[in-house]
Short mmCIF file of C-alpha atoms in Angstrom, two decimals:
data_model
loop_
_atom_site.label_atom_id
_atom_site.label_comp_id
_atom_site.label_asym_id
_atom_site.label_seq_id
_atom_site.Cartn_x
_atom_site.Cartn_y
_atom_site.Cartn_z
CA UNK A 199 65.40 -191.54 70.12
CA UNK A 200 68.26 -191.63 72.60
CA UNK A 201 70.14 -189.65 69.80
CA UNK A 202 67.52 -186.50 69.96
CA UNK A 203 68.05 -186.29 73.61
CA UNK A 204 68.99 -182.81 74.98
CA UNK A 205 71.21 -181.75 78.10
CA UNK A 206 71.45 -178.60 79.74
CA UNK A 207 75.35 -178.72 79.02
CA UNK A 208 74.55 -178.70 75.57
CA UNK A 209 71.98 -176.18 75.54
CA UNK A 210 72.13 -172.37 74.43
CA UNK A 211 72.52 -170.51 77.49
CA UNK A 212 69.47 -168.75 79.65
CA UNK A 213 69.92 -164.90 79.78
CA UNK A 214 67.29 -164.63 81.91
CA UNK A 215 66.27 -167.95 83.49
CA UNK A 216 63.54 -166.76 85.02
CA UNK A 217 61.30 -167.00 82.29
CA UNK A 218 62.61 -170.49 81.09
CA UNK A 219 64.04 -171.89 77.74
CA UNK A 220 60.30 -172.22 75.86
CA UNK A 221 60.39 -168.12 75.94
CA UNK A 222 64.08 -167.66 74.92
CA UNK A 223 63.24 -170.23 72.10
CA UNK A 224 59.64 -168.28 71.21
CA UNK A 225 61.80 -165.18 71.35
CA UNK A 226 64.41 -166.34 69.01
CA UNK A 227 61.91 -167.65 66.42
CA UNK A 228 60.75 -164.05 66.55
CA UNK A 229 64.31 -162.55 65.50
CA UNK A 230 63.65 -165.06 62.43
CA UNK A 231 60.52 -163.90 61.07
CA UNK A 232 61.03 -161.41 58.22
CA UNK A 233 57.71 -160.31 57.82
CA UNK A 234 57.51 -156.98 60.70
CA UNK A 235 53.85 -157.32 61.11
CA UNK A 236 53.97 -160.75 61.79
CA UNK A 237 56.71 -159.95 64.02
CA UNK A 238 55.27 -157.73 65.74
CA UNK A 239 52.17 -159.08 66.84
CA UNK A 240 54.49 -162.60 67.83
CA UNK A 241 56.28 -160.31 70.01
CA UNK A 242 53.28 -158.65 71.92
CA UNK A 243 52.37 -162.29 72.02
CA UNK A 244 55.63 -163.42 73.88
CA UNK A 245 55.02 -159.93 76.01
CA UNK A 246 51.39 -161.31 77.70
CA UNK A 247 52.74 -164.56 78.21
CA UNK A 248 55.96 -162.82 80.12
CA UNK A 249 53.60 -160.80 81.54
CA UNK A 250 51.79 -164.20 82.90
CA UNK A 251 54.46 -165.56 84.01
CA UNK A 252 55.47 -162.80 86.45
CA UNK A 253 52.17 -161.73 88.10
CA UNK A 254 53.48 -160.34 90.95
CA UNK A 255 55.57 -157.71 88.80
CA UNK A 256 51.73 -156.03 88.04
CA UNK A 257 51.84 -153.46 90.61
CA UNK A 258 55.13 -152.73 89.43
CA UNK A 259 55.21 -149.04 88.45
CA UNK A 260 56.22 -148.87 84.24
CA UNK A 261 55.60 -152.85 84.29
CA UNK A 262 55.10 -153.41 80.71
CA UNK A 263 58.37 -150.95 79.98
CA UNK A 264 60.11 -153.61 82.03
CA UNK A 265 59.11 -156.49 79.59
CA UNK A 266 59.67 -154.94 76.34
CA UNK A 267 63.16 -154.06 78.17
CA UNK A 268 63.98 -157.89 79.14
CA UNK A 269 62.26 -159.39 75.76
CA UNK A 270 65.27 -156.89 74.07
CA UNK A 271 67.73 -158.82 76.53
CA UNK A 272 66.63 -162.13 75.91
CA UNK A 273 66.69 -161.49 71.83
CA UNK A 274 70.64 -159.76 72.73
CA UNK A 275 68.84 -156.70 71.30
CA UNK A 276 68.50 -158.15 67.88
CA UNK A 277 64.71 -157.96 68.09
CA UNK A 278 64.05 -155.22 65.23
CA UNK A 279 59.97 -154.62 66.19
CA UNK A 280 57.78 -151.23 67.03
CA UNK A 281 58.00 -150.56 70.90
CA UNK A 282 56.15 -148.45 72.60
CA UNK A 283 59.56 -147.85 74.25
CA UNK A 284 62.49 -146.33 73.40
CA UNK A 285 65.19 -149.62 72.93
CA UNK A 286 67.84 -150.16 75.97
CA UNK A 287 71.00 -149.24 75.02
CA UNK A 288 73.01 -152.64 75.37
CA UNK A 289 76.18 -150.90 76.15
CA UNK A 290 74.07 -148.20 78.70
CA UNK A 291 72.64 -151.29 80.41
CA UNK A 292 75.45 -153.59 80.92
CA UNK A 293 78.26 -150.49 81.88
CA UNK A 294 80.47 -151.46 84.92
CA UNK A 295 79.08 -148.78 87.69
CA UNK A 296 82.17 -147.00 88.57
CA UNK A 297 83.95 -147.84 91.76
CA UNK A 298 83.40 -146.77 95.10
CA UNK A 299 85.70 -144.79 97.29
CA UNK A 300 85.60 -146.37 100.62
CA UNK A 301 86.68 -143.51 103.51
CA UNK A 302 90.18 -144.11 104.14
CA UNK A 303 89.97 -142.86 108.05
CA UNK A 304 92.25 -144.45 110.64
CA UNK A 305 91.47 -143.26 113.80
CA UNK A 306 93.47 -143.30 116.97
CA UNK A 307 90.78 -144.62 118.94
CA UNK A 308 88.84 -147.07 116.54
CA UNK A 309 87.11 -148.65 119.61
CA UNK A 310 84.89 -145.27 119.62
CA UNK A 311 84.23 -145.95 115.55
CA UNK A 312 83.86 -143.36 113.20
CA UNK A 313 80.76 -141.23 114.03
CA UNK A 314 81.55 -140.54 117.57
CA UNK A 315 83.96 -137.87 115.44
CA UNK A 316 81.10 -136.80 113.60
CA UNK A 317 79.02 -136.55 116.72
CA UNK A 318 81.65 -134.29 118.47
CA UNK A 319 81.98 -132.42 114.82
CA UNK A 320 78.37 -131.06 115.54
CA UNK A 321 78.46 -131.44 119.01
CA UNK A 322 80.94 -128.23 118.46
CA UNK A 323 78.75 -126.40 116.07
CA UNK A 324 76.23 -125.71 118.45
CA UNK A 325 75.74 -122.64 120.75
CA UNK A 326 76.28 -123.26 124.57
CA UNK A 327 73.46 -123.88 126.63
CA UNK A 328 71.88 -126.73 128.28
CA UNK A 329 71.00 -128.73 124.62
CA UNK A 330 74.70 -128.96 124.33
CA UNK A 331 75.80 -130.08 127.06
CA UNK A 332 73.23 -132.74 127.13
CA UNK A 333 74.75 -134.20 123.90
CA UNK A 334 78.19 -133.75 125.04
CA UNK A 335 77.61 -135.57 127.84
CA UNK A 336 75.53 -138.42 125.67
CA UNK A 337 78.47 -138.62 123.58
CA UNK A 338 80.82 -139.07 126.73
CA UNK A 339 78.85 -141.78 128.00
CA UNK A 340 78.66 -143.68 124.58
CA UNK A 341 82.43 -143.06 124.21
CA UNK A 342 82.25 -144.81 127.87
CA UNK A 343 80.08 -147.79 126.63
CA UNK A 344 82.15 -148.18 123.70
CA UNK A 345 85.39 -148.62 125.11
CA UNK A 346 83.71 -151.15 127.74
CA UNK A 347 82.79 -153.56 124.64
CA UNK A 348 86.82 -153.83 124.35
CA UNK A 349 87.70 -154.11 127.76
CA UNK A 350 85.24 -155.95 130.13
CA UNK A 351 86.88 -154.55 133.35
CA UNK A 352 86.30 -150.76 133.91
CA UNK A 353 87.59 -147.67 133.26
CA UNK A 354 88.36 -144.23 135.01
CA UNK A 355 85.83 -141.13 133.88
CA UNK A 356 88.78 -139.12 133.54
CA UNK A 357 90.45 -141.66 130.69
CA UNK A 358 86.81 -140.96 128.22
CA UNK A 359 87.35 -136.95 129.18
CA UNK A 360 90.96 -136.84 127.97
CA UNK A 361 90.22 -138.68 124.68
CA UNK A 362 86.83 -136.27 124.24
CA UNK A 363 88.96 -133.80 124.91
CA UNK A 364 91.39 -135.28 122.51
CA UNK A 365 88.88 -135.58 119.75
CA UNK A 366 87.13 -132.50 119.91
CA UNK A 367 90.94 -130.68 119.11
CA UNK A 368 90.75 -129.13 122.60
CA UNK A 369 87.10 -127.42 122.10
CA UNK A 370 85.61 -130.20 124.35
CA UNK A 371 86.96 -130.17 128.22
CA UNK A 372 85.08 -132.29 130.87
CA UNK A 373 86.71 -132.71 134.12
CA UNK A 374 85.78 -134.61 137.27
CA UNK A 375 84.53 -131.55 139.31
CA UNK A 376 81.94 -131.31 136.79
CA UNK A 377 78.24 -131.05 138.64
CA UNK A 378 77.09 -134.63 136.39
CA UNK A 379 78.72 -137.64 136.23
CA UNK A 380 79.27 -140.22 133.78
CA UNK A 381 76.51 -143.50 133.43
CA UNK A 382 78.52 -146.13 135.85
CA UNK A 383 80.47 -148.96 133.92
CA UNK A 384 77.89 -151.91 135.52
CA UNK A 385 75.33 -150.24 134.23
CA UNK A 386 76.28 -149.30 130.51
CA UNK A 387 77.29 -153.11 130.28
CA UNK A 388 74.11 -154.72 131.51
CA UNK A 389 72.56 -152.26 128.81
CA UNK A 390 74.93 -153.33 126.04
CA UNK A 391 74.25 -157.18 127.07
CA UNK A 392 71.08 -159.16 125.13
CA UNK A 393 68.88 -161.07 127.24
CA UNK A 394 68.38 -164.51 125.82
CA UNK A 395 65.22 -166.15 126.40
CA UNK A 396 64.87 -170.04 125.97
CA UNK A 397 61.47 -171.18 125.47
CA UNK A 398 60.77 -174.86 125.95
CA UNK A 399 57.67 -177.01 124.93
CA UNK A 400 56.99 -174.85 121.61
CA UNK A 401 56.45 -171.63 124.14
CA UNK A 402 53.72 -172.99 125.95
CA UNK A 403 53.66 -173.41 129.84
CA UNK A 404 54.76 -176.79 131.29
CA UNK A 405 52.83 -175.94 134.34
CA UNK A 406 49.64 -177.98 133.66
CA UNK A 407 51.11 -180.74 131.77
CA UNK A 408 50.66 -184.36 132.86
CA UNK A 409 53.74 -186.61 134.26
CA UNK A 410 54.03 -190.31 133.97
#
């Protein structure tokens, strides 16, 4: 008996292990049959009891197109039976996607990240008027908040309009005589801080309970 013992080591290997080795076995007695009738109606069997097996896959849209798919993995696409779907293409379905091309931008300033560029990008496609100013002067004071998350201690109004100004290839000039000034450096870090909140006694009040 100890002889007819199987272990997982020595076992074929799951393709899809979700569904478990008594469905990879059904499906390969499948592959075996010769006679395609009886085939076919074994694997529409197999194809409920997948479908059982995955209930919450129902409200799936094309649901039972996604079983006959993963029945076709599970038999390595050797299953020769009538679909009602057009067989996955083994070398279609496993293709390496092709790589992506990360952006490759080094910025002067990379405390300010990359879409404070974009920002002033479209901050100097707009028409002058009050709108753009507004965002101009957004982006200023997130340049501001920015650079504060780098260094804790301050910095001069004058140091954010020189690297806008920077930025923006010269399109962008902000001075200190301007009529508005920039959010003050206390306040952009309180608003960059989280407030932590410790709750003790499971978040109930401690103010009625009993002491010994």
């Amino acid at each position: 008996m100890i002889d007819q013992l199987e272990y997982n080591t020595e076992r074929e290997k799951l393709i899809i292990p979700e569904y478990g080795r008594h469905i990879q076995k059904m499906v390969n007695h499948a592959i075996s049959i010769e006679d395609r009738e009886e085939r076919n109606k074994i694997t529409k069997a197999i194809i409920g009891v997948m479908g059982n097996l995955q209930p919450h896959l129902r409200d799936v849209p094309d649901f039972q197109h996604k079983l006959w798919d993963q029945i076709q993995i599970i038999a390595d696409f050797k299953l020769d039976v009538d679909s009602p779907y057009p067989k996955p293409e083994k070398e279609v379905l496993f293709a390496k996607p092709a790589p992506l091309n990360y952006p490759q931008n080094h910025p002067k300033y990379r405390f300010y990240g990359n879409n404070i560029k974009t920002m002033i990008d479209v901050a100097n496609t707009w028409e002058e008027g009050e709108m753009k100013t507004a965002l101009i002067y957004t982006i200023a004071n997130h340049m501001k908040k920015c650079f504060l998350n780098w260094n804790k201690d301050t910095v001069e109004d004058q140091v954010i309009f020189d690297h806008l100004f920077e930025l923006s290839e010269g399109r962008i000039r902000l001075t200190e005589d301007d009529s508005e000034d920039l959010s003050a450096s206390g306040d952009l870090m309180r608003s960059s801080s989280k407030k932590k909140y410790t709750k003790k006694g499971g978040g109930r009040s401690n103010r009625n309970r009993k002491r010994y």
